[in-house]
JSON list of C-alpha atoms and ligand atoms in Angstrom, two decimals:
[
{"chain": "A", "resi": 132, "resn": "MET", "atom": "CA", "xyz": [-31.37, -32.85, -7.08]},
{"chain": "A", "resi": 133, "resn": "PHE", "atom": "CA", "xyz": [-30.99, -31.21, -3.47]},
{"chain": "A", "resi": 134, "resn": "ARG", "atom": "CA", "xyz": [-27.30, -32.61, -3.64]},
{"chain": "A", "resi": 135, "resn": "THR", "atom": "CA", "xyz": [-26.32, -31.16, -6.91]},
{"chain": "A", "resi": 136, "resn": "ILE", "atom": "CA", "xyz": [-27.46, -27.43, -5.74]},
{"chain": "A", "resi": 137, "resn": "LEU", "atom": "CA", "xyz": [-25.70, -27.93, -2.64]},
{"chain": "A", "resi": 138, "resn": "GLY", "atom": "CA", "xyz": [-22.42, -28.97, -4.86]},
{"chain": "A", "resi": 139, "resn": "ALA", "atom": "CA", "xyz": [-22.67, -26.06, -7.04]},
{"chain": "A", "resi": 140, "resn": "THR", "atom": "CA", "xyz": [-23.16, -23.76, -4.11]},
{"chain": "A", "resi": 141, "resn": "ALA", "atom": "CA", "xyz": [-20.15, -25.14, -2.35]},
{"chain": "A", "resi": 142, "resn": "ALA", "atom": "CA", "xyz": [-18.13, -24.82, -5.69]},
{"chain": "A", "resi": 143, "resn": "SER", "atom": "CA", "xyz": [-19.23, -21.07, -6.04]},
{"chain": "A", "resi": 144, "resn": "ILE", "atom": "CA", "xyz": [-18.43, -20.29, -2.40]},
{"chain": "A", "resi": 145, "resn": "MET", "atom": "CA", "xyz": [-14.95, -21.66, -3.22]},
{"chain": "A", "resi": 146, "resn": "LEU", "atom": "CA", "xyz": [-14.40, -19.67, -6.12]},
{"chain": "A", "resi": 147, "resn": "ALA", "atom": "CA", "xyz": [-15.52, -16.46, -4.35]},
{"chain": "A", "resi": 148, "resn": "GLY", "atom": "CA", "xyz": [-13.04, -17.27, -1.77]},
{"chain": "A", "resi": 149, "resn": "ALA", "atom": "CA", "xyz": [-10.24, -17.73, -4.00]},
{"chain": "A", "resi": 150, "resn": "ALA", "atom": "CA", "xyz": [-10.93, -14.50, -5.61]},
{"chain": "A", "resi": 151, "resn": "THR", "atom": "CA", "xyz": [-11.09, -12.52, -2.30]},
{"chain": "A", "resi": 152, "resn": "ALA", "atom": "CA", "xyz": [-7.24, -12.16, -1.62]},
{"chain": "A", "resi": 153, "resn": "GLU", "atom": "CA", "xyz": [-6.07, -10.11, -4.33]},
{"chain": "A", "resi": 154, "resn": "ASP", "atom": "CA", "xyz": [-2.40, -9.30, -5.56]},
{"chain": "A", "resi": 155, "resn": "PHE", "atom": "CA", "xyz": [-1.23, -5.74, -6.38]},
{"chain": "A", "resi": 156, "resn": "GLU", "atom": "CA", "xyz": [1.75, -4.11, -7.80]},
{"chain": "A", "resi": 157, "resn": "VAL", "atom": "CA", "xyz": [3.33, -0.82, -6.98]},
{"chain": "A", "resi": 158, "resn": "HIS", "atom": "CA", "xyz": [6.33, 0.45, -9.19]},
{"chain": "A", "resi": 159, "resn": "MET", "atom": "CA", "xyz": [9.08, 2.33, -7.56]},
{"chain": "A", "resi": 160, "resn": "MET", "atom": "CA", "xyz": [10.28, 4.82, -10.35]},
{"chain": "A", "resi": 161, "resn": "ASN", "atom": "CA", "xyz": [12.78, 7.51, -10.96]},
{"chain": "A", "resi": 162, "resn": "ARG", "atom": "CA", "xyz": [10.00, 9.39, -12.93]},
{"chain": "A", "resi": 163, "resn": "SER", "atom": "CA", "xyz": [6.45, 9.29, -14.09]},
{"chain": "A", "resi": 164, "resn": "ASP", "atom": "CA", "xyz": [4.01, 11.67, -15.46]},
{"chain": "A", "resi": 165, "resn": "ARG", "atom": "CA", "xyz": [3.57, 13.01, -11.78]},
{"chain": "A", "resi": 166, "resn": "GLY", "atom": "CA", "xyz": [7.02, 13.93, -11.47]},
{"chain": "A", "resi": 167, "resn": "ALA", "atom": "CA", "xyz": [10.56, 12.55, -10.12]},
{"chain": "A", "resi": 168, "resn": "MET", "atom": "CA", "xyz": [10.85, 9.74, -7.52]},
{"chain": "A", "resi": 169, "resn": "VAL", "atom": "CA", "xyz": [7.38, 8.22, -7.19]},
{"chain": "A", "resi": 170, "resn": "PHE", "atom": "CA", "xyz": [5.62, 5.04, -6.25]},
{"chain": "A", "resi": 171, "resn": "GLU", "atom": "CA", "xyz": [3.12, 4.19, -9.03]},
{"chain": "A", "resi": 172, "resn": "PRO", "atom": "CA", "xyz": [0.25, 4.20, -8.33]},
{"chain": "A", "resi": 173, "resn": "PRO", "atom": "CA", "xyz": [0.34, 6.92, -5.46]},
{"chain": "A", "resi": 174, "resn": "SER", "atom": "CA", "xyz": [-2.37, 5.18, -3.46]},
{"chain": "A", "resi": 175, "resn": "LEU", "atom": "CA", "xyz": [-4.31, 1.83, -3.41]},
{"chain": "A", "resi": 176, "resn": "ARG", "atom": "CA", "xyz": [-7.25, 0.67, -1.52]},
{"chain": "A", "resi": 177, "resn": "VAL", "atom": "CA", "xyz": [-6.93, -3.06, -0.77]},
{"chain": "A", "resi": 178, "resn": "ALA", "atom": "CA", "xyz": [-9.14, -5.62, 1.32]},
{"chain": "A", "resi": 179, "resn": "ILE", "atom": "CA", "xyz": [-7.95, -7.09, 4.52]},
{"chain": "A", "resi": 180, "resn": "GLY", "atom": "CA", "xyz": [-5.49, -9.98, 3.34]},
{"chain": "A", "resi": 181, "resn": "ASP", "atom": "CA", "xyz": [-4.58, -8.64, 0.08]},
{"chain": "A", "resi": 182, "resn": "THR", "atom": "CA", "xyz": [-0.96, -8.32, -0.70]},
{"chain": "A", "resi": 183, "resn": "VAL", "atom": "CA", "xyz": [1.00, -5.48, -2.57]},
{"chain": "A", "resi": 184, "resn": "LYS", "atom": "CA", "xyz": [4.50, -6.27, -4.49]},
{"chain": "A", "resi": 185, "resn": "PHE", "atom": "CA", "xyz": [6.76, -3.09, -4.55]},
{"chain": "A", "resi": 186, "resn": "VAL", "atom": "CA", "xyz": [8.60, -3.71, -7.65]},
{"chain": "A", "resi": 187, "resn": "ALA", "atom": "CA", "xyz": [11.85, -2.19, -8.33]},
{"chain": "A", "resi": 188, "resn": "THR", "atom": "CA", "xyz": [11.30, -0.87, -11.51]},
{"chain": "A", "resi": 189, "resn": "ASP", "atom": "CA", "xyz": [14.19, 1.81, -11.43]},
{"chain": "A", "resi": 190, "resn": "LYS", "atom": "CA", "xyz": [17.17, 1.27, -8.92]},
{"chain": "A", "resi": 191, "resn": "GLY", "atom": "CA", "xyz": [17.86, 3.06, -5.69]},
{"chain": "A", "resi": 192, "resn": "HIS", "atom": "CA", "xyz": [14.48, 2.78, -3.96]},
{"chain": "A", "resi": 193, "resn": "ASN", "atom": "CA", "xyz": [12.79, 1.02, -1.11]},
{"chain": "A", "resi": 194, "resn": "ALA", "atom": "CA", "xyz": [9.18, 0.46, 0.26]},
{"chain": "A", "resi": 195, "resn": "GLU", "atom": "CA", "xyz": [9.16, 0.82, 4.14]},
{"chain": "A", "resi": 196, "resn": "SER", "atom": "CA", "xyz": [6.24, 1.61, 6.40]},
{"chain": "A", "resi": 197, "resn": "ILE", "atom": "CA", "xyz": [6.39, 4.98, 8.19]},
{"chain": "A", "resi": 198, "resn": "LYS", "atom": "CA", "xyz": [6.78, 5.29, 11.90]},
{"chain": "A", "resi": 199, "resn": "GLY", "atom": "CA", "xyz": [3.29, 5.97, 13.40]},
{"chain": "A", "resi": 200, "resn": "MET", "atom": "CA", "xyz": [1.32, 5.84, 10.04]},
{"chain": "A", "resi": 201, "resn": "ILE", "atom": "CA", "xyz": [0.35, 2.20, 10.29]},
{"chain": "A", "resi": 202, "resn": "PRO", "atom": "CA", "xyz": [-2.92, 0.88, 11.89]},
{"chain": "A", "resi": 203, "resn": "GLU", "atom": "CA", "xyz": [-2.93, -0.33, 15.50]},
{"chain": "A", "resi": 204, "resn": "GLY", "atom": "CA", "xyz": [-1.53, -3.89, 15.70]},
{"chain": "A", "resi": 205, "resn": "ALA", "atom": "CA", "xyz": [-0.06, -3.95, 12.15]},
{"chain": "A", "resi": 206, "resn": "ASP", "atom": "CA", "xyz": [3.42, -4.96, 11.52]},
{"chain": "A", "resi": 207, "resn": "THR", "atom": "CA", "xyz": [6.01, -2.55, 10.12]},
{"chain": "A", "resi": 208, "resn": "PHE", "atom": "CA", "xyz": [8.12, -3.68, 7.17]},
{"chain": "A", "resi": 209, "resn": "LYS", "atom": "CA", "xyz": [11.18, -2.41, 5.47]},
{"chain": "A", "resi": 210, "resn": "GLY", "atom": "CA", "xyz": [12.26, -3.67, 2.04]},
{"chain": "A", "resi": 211, "resn": "ALA", "atom": "CA", "xyz": [15.93, -3.46, 0.96]},
{"chain": "A", "resi": 212, "resn": "ILE", "atom": "CA", "xyz": [17.17, -1.01, -1.63]},
{"chain": "A", "resi": 213, "resn": "ASN", "atom": "CA", "xyz": [16.89, -2.22, -5.05]},
{"chain": "A", "resi": 214, "resn": "GLU", "atom": "CA", "xyz": [14.71, -5.30, -3.89]},
{"chain": "A", "resi": 215, "resn": "GLU", "atom": "CA", "xyz": [11.33, -6.33, -4.45]},
{"chain": "A", "resi": 216, "resn": "VAL", "atom": "CA", "xyz": [9.15, -6.64, -1.27]},
{"chain": "A", "resi": 217, "resn": "THR", "atom": "CA", "xyz": [5.79, -8.45, -0.98]},
{"chain": "A", "resi": 218, "resn": "VAL", "atom": "CA", "xyz": [3.63, -6.98, 1.77]},
{"chain": "A", "resi": 219, "resn": "THR", "atom": "CA", "xyz": [0.27, -8.84, 3.36]},
{"chain": "A", "resi": 220, "resn": "PHE", "atom": "CA", "xyz": [-2.03, -6.14, 4.73]},
{"chain": "A", "resi": 221, "resn": "THR", "atom": "CA", "xyz": [-3.60, -7.71, 7.84]},
{"chain": "A", "resi": 222, "resn": "GLU", "atom": "CA", "xyz": [-5.11, -4.70, 9.73]},
{"chain": "A", "resi": 223, "resn": "GLU", "atom": "CA", "xyz": [-7.60, -2.40, 8.49]},
{"chain": "A", "resi": 224, "resn": "GLY", "atom": "CA", "xyz": [-6.65, 1.28, 8.19]},
{"chain": "A", "resi": 225, "resn": "PHE", "atom": "CA", "xyz": [-4.24, 3.53, 6.54]},
{"chain": "A", "resi": 226, "resn": "TYR", "atom": "CA", "xyz": [-0.57, 2.57, 5.78]},
{"chain": "A", "resi": 227, "resn": "GLY", "atom": "CA", "xyz": [1.99, 5.47, 5.07]},
{"chain": "A", "resi": 228, "resn": "ILE", "atom": "CA", "xyz": [4.70, 4.23, 2.99]},
{"chain": "A", "resi": 229, "resn": "LYS", "atom": "CA", "xyz": [7.99, 5.91, 1.91]},
{"chain": "A", "resi": 230, "resn": "CYS", "atom": "CA", "xyz": [11.22, 5.16, -0.06]},
{"chain": "A", "resi": 231, "resn": "ASN", "atom": "CA", "xyz": [13.72, 5.81, 2.68]},
{"chain": "A", "resi": 232, "resn": "PRO", "atom": "CA", "xyz": [16.52, 7.76, 0.25]},
{"chain": "A", "resi": 233, "resn": "HIS", "atom": "CA", "xyz": [13.77, 9.79, -1.32]},
{"chain": "A", "resi": 234, "resn": "PHE", "atom": "CA", "xyz": [11.59, 10.68, 1.50]},
{"chain": "A", "resi": 235, "resn": "GLY", "atom": "CA", "xyz": [12.61, 14.22, 1.49]},
{"chain": "A", "resi": 236, "resn": "MET", "atom": "CA", "xyz": [11.75, 14.55, -2.04]},
{"chain": "A", "resi": 237, "resn": "GLY", "atom": "CA", "xyz": [8.21, 13.31, -1.21]},
{"chain": "A", "resi": 238, "resn": "MET", "atom": "CA", "xyz": [8.23, 9.41, -2.30]},
{"chain": "A", "resi": 239, "resn": "VAL", "atom": "CA", "xyz": [5.70, 8.21, -0.29]},
{"chain": "A", "resi": 240, "resn": "MET", "atom": "CA", "xyz": [2.32, 6.44, -0.91]},
{"chain": "A", "resi": 241, "resn": "VAL", "atom": "CA", "xyz": [-0.89, 5.57, 1.10]},
{"chain": "A", "resi": 242, "resn": "VAL", "atom": "CA", "xyz": [-2.38, 1.96, 0.96]},
{"chain": "A", "resi": 243, "resn": "ALA", "atom": "CA", "xyz": [-5.83, 2.08, 2.62]},
{"chain": "A", "resi": 244, "resn": "VAL", "atom": "CA", "xyz": [-7.15, -1.50, 3.68]},
{"chain": "A", "resi": 245, "resn": "GLY", "atom": "CA", "xyz": [-10.71, -1.75, 4.25]},
{"chain": "A", "resi": 246, "resn": "ASP", "atom": "CA", "xyz": [-13.57, 0.29, 3.78]},
{"chain": "A", "resi": 247, "resn": "SER", "atom": "CA", "xyz": [-12.65, 3.33, 6.20]},
{"chain": "A", "resi": 248, "resn": "ALA", "atom": "CA", "xyz": [-12.98, 6.87, 4.31]},
{"chain": "A", "resi": 249, "resn": "VAL", "atom": "CA", "xyz": [-10.67, 8.44, 6.68]},
{"chain": "A", "resi": 250, "resn": "PRO", "atom": "CA", "xyz": [-7.38, 7.45, 8.21]},
{"chain": "A", "resi": 251, "resn": "GLN", "atom": "CA", "xyz": [-7.10, 6.58, 11.91]},
{"chain": "A", "resi": 252, "resn": "ASP", "atom": "CA", "xyz": [-6.55, 9.10, 14.62]},
{"chain": "A", "resi": 253, "resn": "GLY", "atom": "CA", "xyz": [-3.10, 10.32, 14.50]},
{"chain": "A", "resi": 254, "resn": "PHE", "atom": "CA", "xyz": [-2.11, 9.47, 11.10]},
{"chain": "A", "resi": 255, "resn": "LEU", "atom": "CA", "xyz": [-1.12, 13.08, 9.99]},
{"chain": "A", "resi": 256, "resn": "GLU", "atom": "CA", "xyz": [0.29, 14.19, 13.15]},
{"chain": "A", "resi": 257, "resn": "GLY", "atom": "CA", "xyz": [3.90, 12.78, 13.13]},
{"chain": "A", "resi": 258, "resn": "ARG", "atom": "CA", "xyz": [6.66, 15.24, 11.79]},
{"chain": "A", "resi": 259, "resn": "MET", "atom": "CA", "xyz": [7.93, 14.64, 8.11]},
{"chain": "A", "resi": 260, "resn": "PRO", "atom": "CA", "xyz": [9.46, 16.50, 5.33]},
{"chain": "A", "resi": 261, "resn": "LYS", "atom": "CA", "xyz": [7.23, 19.24, 3.79]},
{"chain": "A", "resi": 262, "resn": "LYS", "atom": "CA", "xyz": [7.53, 17.25, 0.48]},
{"chain": "A", "resi": 263, "resn": "ALA", "atom": "CA", "xyz": [6.54, 14.09, 1.97]},
{"chain": "A", "resi": 264, "resn": "LYS", "atom": "CA", "xyz": [3.43, 15.66, 3.79]},
{"chain": "A", "resi": 265, "resn": "GLN", "atom": "CA", "xyz": [2.46, 16.68, 0.33]},
{"chain": "A", "resi": 266, "resn": "GLY", "atom": "CA", "xyz": [2.74, 13.62, -1.10]},
{"chain": "A", "resi": 267, "resn": "ILE", "atom": "CA", "xyz": [0.54, 11.88, 1.61]},
{"chain": "A", "resi": 268, "resn": "ASP", "atom": "CA", "xyz": [-2.11, 14.42, 1.15]},
{"chain": "A", "resi": 269, "resn": "ASP", "atom": "CA", "xyz": [-1.97, 14.06, -2.61]},
{"chain": "A", "resi": 270, "resn": "ALA", "atom": "CA", "xyz": [-2.15, 10.30, -1.85]},
{"chain": "A", "resi": 271, "resn": "LEU", "atom": "CA", "xyz": [-5.06, 10.58, 0.15]},
{"chain": "A", "resi": 272, "resn": "SER", "atom": "CA", "xyz": [-6.99, 12.78, -2.15]},
{"chain": "A", "resi": 273, "resn": "SER", "atom": "CA", "xyz": [-6.58, 10.10, -5.17]},
{"chain": "A", "resi": 274, "resn": "LEU", "atom": "CA", "xyz": [-7.99, 7.45, -2.90]},
{"chain": "B", "resi": 387, "resn": "CU", "atom": "CU1", "xyz": [12.95, 6.31, -4.08]}
]
């Protein structure tokens, strides 16, 4: 009897473990109902260890981390133009992400990893194009 209960508990723990790491998709698009040159969705909240696949839905885009806008200890990443890139988010905090060709047009997004309600210190202090700053602000308010 005890053995059966223990077995069931172990199985459910394993199932819970398997469900913990989630995979998300973000589409890089020429247009959405939010306007031209967008990541869709504009923001995501994920758990540590989750992955996000940046899908080249339209041509001419990439996804890369913005200098100075990732948590301490996190790895930078840079996807190639027109190519899908999958990123595993290993550090808690906020990641600013841009499409390099369309940074000036505000093609940015934010991935928040873990439970923090506000970005880490310095997140908004770097210089960036006005539309990119607006895009980051919009992304933060949509989290
Ligand atoms: Cu782009």
